CSV table of C-alpha atoms in Angstrom, one decimal:
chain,number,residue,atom,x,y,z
F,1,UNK,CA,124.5,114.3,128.7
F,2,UNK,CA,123.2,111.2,130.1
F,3,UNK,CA,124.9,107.5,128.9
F,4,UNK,CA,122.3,105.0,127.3
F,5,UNK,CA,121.3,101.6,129.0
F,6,UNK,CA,119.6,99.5,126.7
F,7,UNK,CA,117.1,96.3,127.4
F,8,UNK,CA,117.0,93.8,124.1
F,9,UNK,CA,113.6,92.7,122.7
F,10,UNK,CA,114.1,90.3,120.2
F,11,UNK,CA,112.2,89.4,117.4
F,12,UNK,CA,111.8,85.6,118.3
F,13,UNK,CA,110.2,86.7,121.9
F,14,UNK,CA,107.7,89.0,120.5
F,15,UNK,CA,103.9,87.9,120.1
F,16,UNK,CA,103.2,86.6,117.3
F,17,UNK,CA,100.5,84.6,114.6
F,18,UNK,CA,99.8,83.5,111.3
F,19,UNK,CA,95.9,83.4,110.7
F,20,UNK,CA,96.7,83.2,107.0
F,21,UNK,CA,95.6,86.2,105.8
F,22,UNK,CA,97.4,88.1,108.6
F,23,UNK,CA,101.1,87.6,109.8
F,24,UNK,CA,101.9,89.7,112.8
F,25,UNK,CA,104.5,90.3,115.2
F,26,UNK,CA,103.2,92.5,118.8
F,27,UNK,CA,106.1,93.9,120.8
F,28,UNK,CA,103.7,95.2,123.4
F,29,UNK,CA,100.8,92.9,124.7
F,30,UNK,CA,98.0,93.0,121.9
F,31,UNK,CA,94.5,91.1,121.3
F,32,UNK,CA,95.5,87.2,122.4
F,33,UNK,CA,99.4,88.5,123.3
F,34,UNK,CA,99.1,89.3,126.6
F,35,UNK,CA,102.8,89.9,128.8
F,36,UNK,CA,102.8,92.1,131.7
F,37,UNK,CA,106.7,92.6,130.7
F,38,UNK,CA,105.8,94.4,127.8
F,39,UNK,CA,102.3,96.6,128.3
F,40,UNK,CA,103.8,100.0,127.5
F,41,UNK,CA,106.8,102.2,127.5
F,42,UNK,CA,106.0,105.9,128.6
F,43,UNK,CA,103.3,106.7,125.7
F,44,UNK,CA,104.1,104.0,123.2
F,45,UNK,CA,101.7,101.3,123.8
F,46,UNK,CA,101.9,98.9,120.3
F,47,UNK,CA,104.2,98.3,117.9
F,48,UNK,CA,102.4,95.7,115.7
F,49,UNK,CA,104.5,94.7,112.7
F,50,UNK,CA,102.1,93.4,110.4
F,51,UNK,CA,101.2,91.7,107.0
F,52,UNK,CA,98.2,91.2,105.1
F,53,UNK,CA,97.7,88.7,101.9
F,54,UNK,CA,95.9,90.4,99.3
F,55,UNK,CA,92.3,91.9,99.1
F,56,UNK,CA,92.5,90.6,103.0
F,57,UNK,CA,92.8,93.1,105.9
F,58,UNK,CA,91.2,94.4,109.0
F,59,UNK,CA,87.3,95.2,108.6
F,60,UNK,CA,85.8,98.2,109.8
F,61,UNK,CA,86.6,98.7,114.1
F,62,UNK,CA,86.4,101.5,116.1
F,63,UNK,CA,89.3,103.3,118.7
F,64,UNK,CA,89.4,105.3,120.8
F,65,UNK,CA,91.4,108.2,123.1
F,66,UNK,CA,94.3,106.4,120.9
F,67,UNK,CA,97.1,108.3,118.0
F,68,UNK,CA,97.3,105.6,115.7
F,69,UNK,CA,100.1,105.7,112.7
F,70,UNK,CA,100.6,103.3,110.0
F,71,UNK,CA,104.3,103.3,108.3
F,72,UNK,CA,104.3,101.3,105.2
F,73,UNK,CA,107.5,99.0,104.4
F,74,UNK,CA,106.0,97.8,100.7
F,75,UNK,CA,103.0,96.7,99.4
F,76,UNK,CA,99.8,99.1,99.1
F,77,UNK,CA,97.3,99.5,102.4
F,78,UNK,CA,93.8,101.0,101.6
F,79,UNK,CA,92.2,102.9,104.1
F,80,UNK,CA,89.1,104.0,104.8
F,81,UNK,CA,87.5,105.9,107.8
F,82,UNK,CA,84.3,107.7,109.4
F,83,UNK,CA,85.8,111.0,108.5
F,84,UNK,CA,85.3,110.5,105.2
F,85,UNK,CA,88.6,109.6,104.3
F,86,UNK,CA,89.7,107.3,101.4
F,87,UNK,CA,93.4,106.9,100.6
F,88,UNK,CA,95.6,103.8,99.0
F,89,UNK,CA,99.2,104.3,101.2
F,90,UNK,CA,102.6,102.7,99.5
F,91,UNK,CA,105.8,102.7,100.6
F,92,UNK,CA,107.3,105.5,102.2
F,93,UNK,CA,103.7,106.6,103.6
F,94,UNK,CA,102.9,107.4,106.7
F,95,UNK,CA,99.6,107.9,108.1
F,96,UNK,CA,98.4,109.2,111.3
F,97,UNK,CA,94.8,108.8,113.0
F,98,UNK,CA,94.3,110.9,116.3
F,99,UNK,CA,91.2,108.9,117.4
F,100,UNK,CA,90.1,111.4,120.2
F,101,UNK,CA,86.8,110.7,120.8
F,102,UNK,CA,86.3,107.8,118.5
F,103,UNK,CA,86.6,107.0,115.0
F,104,UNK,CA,86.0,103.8,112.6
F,105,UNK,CA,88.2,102.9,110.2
F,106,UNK,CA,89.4,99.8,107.8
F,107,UNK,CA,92.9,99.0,106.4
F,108,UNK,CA,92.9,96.5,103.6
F,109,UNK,CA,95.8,95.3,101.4
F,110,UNK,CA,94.9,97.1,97.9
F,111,UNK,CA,95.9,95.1,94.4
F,112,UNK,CA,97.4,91.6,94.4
F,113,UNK,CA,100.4,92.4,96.9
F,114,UNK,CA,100.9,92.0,100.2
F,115,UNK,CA,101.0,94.6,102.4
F,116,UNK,CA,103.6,95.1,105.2
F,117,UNK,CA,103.3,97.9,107.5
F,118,UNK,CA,103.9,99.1,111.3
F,119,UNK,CA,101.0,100.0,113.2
F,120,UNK,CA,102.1,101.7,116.5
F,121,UNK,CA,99.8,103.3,118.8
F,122,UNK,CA,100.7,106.0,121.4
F,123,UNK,CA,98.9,107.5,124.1
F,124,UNK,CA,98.2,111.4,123.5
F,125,UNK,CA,98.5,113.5,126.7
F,126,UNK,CA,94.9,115.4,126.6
F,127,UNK,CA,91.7,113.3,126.9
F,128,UNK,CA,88.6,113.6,124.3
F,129,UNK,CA,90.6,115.6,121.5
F,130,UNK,CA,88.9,115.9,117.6
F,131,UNK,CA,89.6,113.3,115.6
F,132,UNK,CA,92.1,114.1,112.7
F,133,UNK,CA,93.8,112.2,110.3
F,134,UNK,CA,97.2,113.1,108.3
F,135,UNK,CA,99.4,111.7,105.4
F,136,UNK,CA,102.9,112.4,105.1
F,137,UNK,CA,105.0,110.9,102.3
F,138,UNK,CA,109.2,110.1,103.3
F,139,UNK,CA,111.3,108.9,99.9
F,140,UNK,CA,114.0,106.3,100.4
F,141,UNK,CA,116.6,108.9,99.4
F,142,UNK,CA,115.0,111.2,102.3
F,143,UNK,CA,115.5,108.6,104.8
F,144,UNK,CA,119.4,107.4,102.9
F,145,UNK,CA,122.0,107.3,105.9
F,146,UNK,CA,120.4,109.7,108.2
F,147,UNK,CA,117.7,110.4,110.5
F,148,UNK,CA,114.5,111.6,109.5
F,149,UNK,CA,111.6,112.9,111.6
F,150,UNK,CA,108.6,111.3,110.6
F,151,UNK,CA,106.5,112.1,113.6
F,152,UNK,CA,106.5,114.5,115.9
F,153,UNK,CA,104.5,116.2,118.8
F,154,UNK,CA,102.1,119.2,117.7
F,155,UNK,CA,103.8,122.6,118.8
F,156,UNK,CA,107.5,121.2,117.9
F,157,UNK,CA,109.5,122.9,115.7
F,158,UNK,CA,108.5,121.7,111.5
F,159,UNK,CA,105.2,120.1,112.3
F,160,UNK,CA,102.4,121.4,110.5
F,161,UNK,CA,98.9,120.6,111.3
F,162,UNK,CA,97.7,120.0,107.7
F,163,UNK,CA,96.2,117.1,106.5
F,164,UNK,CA,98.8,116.8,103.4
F,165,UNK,CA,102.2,118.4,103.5
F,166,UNK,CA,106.0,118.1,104.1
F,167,UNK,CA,107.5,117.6,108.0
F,168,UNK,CA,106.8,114.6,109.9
F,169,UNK,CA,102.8,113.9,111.0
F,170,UNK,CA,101.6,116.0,114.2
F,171,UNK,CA,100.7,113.6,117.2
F,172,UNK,CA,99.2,114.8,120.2
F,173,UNK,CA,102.1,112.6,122.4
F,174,UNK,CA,105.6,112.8,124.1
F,175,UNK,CA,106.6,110.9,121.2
F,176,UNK,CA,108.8,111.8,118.4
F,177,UNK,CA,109.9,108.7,115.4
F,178,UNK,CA,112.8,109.2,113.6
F,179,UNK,CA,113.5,106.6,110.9
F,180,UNK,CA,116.2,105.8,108.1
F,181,UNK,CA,118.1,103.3,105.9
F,182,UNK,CA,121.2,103.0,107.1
F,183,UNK,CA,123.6,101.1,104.3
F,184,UNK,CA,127.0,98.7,104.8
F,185,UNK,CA,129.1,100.9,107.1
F,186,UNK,CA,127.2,103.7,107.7
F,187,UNK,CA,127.4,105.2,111.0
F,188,UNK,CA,124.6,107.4,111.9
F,189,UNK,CA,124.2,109.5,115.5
F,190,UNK,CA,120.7,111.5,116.5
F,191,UNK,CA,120.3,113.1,120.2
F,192,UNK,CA,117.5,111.8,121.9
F,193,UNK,CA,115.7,114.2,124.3
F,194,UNK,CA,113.2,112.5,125.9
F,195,UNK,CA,113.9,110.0,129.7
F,196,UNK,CA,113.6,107.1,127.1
F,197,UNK,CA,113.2,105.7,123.8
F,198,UNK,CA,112.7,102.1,121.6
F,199,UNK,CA,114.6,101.3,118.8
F,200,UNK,CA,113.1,98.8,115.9
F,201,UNK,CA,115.0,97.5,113.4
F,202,UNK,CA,112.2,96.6,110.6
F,203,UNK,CA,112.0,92.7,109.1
F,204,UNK,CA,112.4,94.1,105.5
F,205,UNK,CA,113.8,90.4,104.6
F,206,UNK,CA,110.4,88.2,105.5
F,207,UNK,CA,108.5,87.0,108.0
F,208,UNK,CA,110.5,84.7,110.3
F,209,UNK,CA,109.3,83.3,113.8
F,210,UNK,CA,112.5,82.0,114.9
F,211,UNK,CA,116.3,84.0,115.5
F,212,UNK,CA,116.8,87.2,114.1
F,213,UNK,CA,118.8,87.2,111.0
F,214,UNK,CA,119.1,89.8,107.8
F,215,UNK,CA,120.4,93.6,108.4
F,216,UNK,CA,122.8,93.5,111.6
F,217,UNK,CA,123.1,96.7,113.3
F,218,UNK,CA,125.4,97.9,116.5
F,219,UNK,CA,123.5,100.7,118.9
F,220,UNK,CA,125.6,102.5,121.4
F,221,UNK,CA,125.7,106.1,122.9
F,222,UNK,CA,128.2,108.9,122.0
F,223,UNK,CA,128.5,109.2,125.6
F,224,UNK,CA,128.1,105.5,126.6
F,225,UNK,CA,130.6,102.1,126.2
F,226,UNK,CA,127.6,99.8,126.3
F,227,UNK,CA,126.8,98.2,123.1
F,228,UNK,CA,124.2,96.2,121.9
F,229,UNK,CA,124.0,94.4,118.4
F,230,UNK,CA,120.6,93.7,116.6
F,231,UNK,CA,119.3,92.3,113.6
F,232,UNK,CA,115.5,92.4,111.8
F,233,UNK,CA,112.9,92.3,113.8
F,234,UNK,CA,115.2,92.7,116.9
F,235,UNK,CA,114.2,96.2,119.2
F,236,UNK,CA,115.3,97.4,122.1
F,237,UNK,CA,114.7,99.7,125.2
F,238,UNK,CA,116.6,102.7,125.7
F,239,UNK,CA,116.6,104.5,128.9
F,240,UNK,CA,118.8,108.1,129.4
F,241,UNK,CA,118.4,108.8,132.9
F,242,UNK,CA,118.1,112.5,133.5
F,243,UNK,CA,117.1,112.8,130.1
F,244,UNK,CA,119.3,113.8,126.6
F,245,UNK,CA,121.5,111.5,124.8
F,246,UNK,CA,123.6,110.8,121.7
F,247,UNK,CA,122.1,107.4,120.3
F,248,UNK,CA,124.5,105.8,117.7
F,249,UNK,CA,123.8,103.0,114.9
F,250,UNK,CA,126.0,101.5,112.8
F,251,UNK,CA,125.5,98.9,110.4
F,252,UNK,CA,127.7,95.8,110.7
F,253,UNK,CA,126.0,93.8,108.6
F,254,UNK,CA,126.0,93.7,104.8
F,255,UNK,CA,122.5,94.5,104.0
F,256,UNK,CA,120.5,98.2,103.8
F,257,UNK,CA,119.0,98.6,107.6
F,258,UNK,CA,115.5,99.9,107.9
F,259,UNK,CA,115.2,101.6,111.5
F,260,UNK,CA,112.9,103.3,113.7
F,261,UNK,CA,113.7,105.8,116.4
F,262,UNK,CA,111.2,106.5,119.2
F,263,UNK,CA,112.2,109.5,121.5
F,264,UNK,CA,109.5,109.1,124.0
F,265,UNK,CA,109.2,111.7,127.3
């Protein structure tokens, strides 16, 4: 198996803004971030932490020839779309619209919370597909000191192409997202199969411009010395070479991690 290389993105260098009723962190160039550092990494083209005051949100906009999920860290997002769908997401959710050849849609904080969720965008890998859309629901205790599929390309072993059920969503990419809690001294390995991958530990604690701080992870390889610590809001690149890898976190710090895995072809 390949060793692991990894390039840090931290949190403080990300794009971000606070337009009041939106507070929003872009790892990849997005709306008025623009860095030609950060476009894309082989499908993944946005990871846009996000969060939205209440009864504020995103009105309805159109996309695109884009697989767009939404992964809800707490608070309630309503959501709404030209297929005729309705649905008020919570924690633990995990929606997935495969835009194809163009949908509408609006995501709204619902109730008097705010709403904090990960919007990532990928690229699928066939041109003017149906539009679908998916829920899949992932418990804490699910995700409790181990990896958990929450995404996964159609045709891989698990997924279902429902529009409710169990397994991770079906996306129509070379992109798989693992994610878990990880608590004090929990050490946690998953093989990554894909030529590279991102990992992003969420910022669970609050929304902070400056230095990292909260959860404090270490990543490493099974097969690799190199080491790289991170804390929330922190990401970083992977690359595996040939391809096929042991990735390893383990959490340092004192504080429950939340992390995401992206094995990406």
């Amino acid at each position: 198996m390949s060793s692991l290389k990894f390039v840090p993105r931290r949190s403080e260098e990300r794009g971000n803004a606070d337009h009041g009723w939106l507070k929003t962190f872009h790892t990849f160039s997005f709306a008025m971030y623009q860095d030609h550092k950060h476009e894309q990494y082989g499908p993944l083209r946005v990871i846009n932490e996000d969060r939205v005051a209440p009864r504020t949100g995103f009105g309805t906009h159109s996309h695109r020839e884009f697989e767009i999920f939404s992964y809800v860290v707490a608070g309630e997002l309503e959501h709404k779309d030209s297929m005729g769908n309705t649905e008020v997401l919570k924690r633990g959710d995990l929606q997935l619209t495969s835009a194809g050849t163009g949908i509408s849609h609006s995501e709204k904080a619902h109730g008097n919370r705010e709403v904090h969720f990960l919007q990532i965008w990928s690229l699928p890998h066939t041109a003017r597909l149906q539009p679908k859309y998916f829920t899949r629901h992932f418990s804490d205790a699910e995700k409790l000191n181990k990896w958990v599929s929450v995404v996964a390309p159609v045709g891989s072993a698990g997924v279902s192409d429902s529009r409710e059920g169990a397994g991770p969503a079906p996306v129509q990419s070379a992109l798989t997202l693992y994610a878990t809690l990880a608590e004090k001294g929990q050490k946690l390995e998953q093989p990554l199969k894909g030529k590279k991958g991102y990992v992003h530990v969420v910022q669970t604690s609050g929304f902070n411009v400056g230095k990292a701080t909260g959860a404090t992870v270490r990543i490493g390889g099974s097969k690799s010395s190199e080491e790289l610590e991170l804390k929330e809001g922190d990401g970083a690149y992977i690359s595996l070479g040939n391809g096929g890898a042991g990735f390893v976190l383990e959490n340092i710090g004192d504080k429950t991690a939340e992390v995401l895995l992206f094995d990406l072809e």
